[in-house]
């Protein structure tokens, strides 16, 4: 009677399998987006470094006293924030990879149970 009502072990297994199939593409897409953002963060950090170096060079070459130090400090502060965001993204991406691995592992386990009769 429980199986007919859709609440037996088989129904739960099918629901879990469907949920895993639903989550896998979302996790993979999120992982790709995080990877893309991390690449952008690296490029931004490189541009900030280049600009800070160029400002320091300009400041040294100036015959007129032009204080660019506050701008260099702002750039270095921005770079520090970019590095912090990149570290956060890296941690999030690692968690996504572990989640994706767990989903794949659980899918294989459930598929094997369904194909093997599940022992019920």
XYZ file of C-alpha atoms in Angstrom:
120
model
C 0.000 0.000 0.000
C 2.858 2.354 0.761
C 4.423 1.776 -2.659
C 1.111 2.512 -4.337
C 0.858 5.767 -2.405
C 4.334 6.774 -3.607
C 5.960 6.872 -0.206
C 7.841 3.561 -0.115
C 11.605 3.020 -0.324
C 11.488 2.855 -4.129
C 9.752 6.210 -4.383
C 12.251 7.780 -2.011
C 15.137 6.387 -4.051
C 13.621 7.733 -7.266
C 13.060 11.131 -5.663
C 16.642 11.216 -4.361
C 17.977 10.211 -7.783
C 15.903 12.947 -9.439
C 17.110 15.510 -6.922
C 20.732 14.539 -7.520
C 20.238 14.778 -11.281
C 18.693 18.215 -10.779
C 21.532 19.487 -8.560
C 24.488 18.238 -10.610
C 24.153 20.719 -13.545
C 23.597 23.636 -11.151
C 26.703 22.754 -9.141
C 28.785 22.379 -12.307
C 27.526 25.685 -13.721
C 28.239 27.473 -10.452
C 31.728 25.957 -10.410
C 32.376 27.259 -13.952
C 31.192 30.748 -12.980
C 33.356 30.814 -9.857
C 36.343 29.708 -11.956
C 35.653 32.499 -14.450
C 35.407 35.108 -11.703
C 38.654 33.860 -10.169
C 40.411 34.277 -13.519
C 39.053 37.830 -13.758
C 40.274 38.530 -10.230
C 43.787 37.389 -11.171
C 43.752 39.665 -14.232
C 42.513 42.577 -12.126
C 45.241 41.981 -9.553
C 47.868 41.959 -12.302
C 46.542 45.230 -13.724
C 46.556 46.821 -10.270
C 50.166 45.707 -9.744
C 51.146 47.110 -13.130
C 49.402 50.415 -12.476
C 50.950 50.757 -9.018
C 54.404 50.076 -10.482
C 53.810 52.629 -13.223
C 52.623 55.259 -10.718
C 55.729 54.701 -8.605
C 57.933 55.047 -11.710
C 56.129 58.243 -12.760
C 56.458 59.618 -9.257
C 60.218 58.965 -9.264
C 60.679 60.505 -12.741
C 58.735 63.691 -12.008
C 60.772 66.850 -11.802
C 57.862 68.577 -10.101
C 57.013 67.211 -6.696
C 53.809 65.274 -7.288
C 52.666 63.113 -4.424
C 51.244 59.927 -5.907
C 51.740 57.898 -2.735
C 48.078 58.179 -1.662
C 47.027 56.761 -5.039
C 49.554 53.967 -4.822
C 48.261 53.144 -1.338
C 44.677 53.088 -2.640
C 45.721 50.747 -5.440
C 47.534 48.458 -3.038
C 44.484 48.455 -0.752
C 42.288 47.552 -3.739
C 44.735 44.787 -4.630
C 44.560 43.427 -1.079
C 40.762 43.320 -1.310
C 40.957 41.562 -4.672
C 43.258 38.949 -3.139
C 40.836 38.458 -0.224
C 37.888 38.015 -2.589
C 39.935 35.600 -4.662
C 40.710 33.530 -1.550
C 37.011 33.435 -0.664
C 36.165 32.357 -4.210
C 38.860 29.697 -4.125
C 37.411 28.265 -0.900
C 33.893 28.356 -2.361
C 35.092 26.622 -5.520
C 36.769 23.905 -3.478
C 33.523 23.354 -1.552
C 31.656 23.167 -4.868
C 34.109 20.578 -6.154
C 33.622 18.489 -3.017
C 29.832 18.831 -3.330
C 29.969 17.845 -6.996
C 32.097 14.830 -6.087
C 29.652 13.843 -3.335
C 26.677 14.185 -5.682
C 28.411 12.043 -8.305
C 29.376 9.436 -5.718
C 25.848 9.328 -4.295
C 24.385 9.027 -7.809
C 26.596 6.025 -8.546
C 25.659 4.444 -5.218
C 21.943 4.961 -5.756
C 22.088 3.763 -9.346
C 23.841 0.605 -8.199
C 21.164 0.094 -5.535
C 18.348 0.576 -8.030
C 19.909 -1.690 -10.631
C 20.748 -4.339 -8.045
C 17.272 -4.374 -6.576
C 18.247 -2.286 -3.567
C 18.149 -5.293 -1.258
C 14.473 -4.714 -0.378
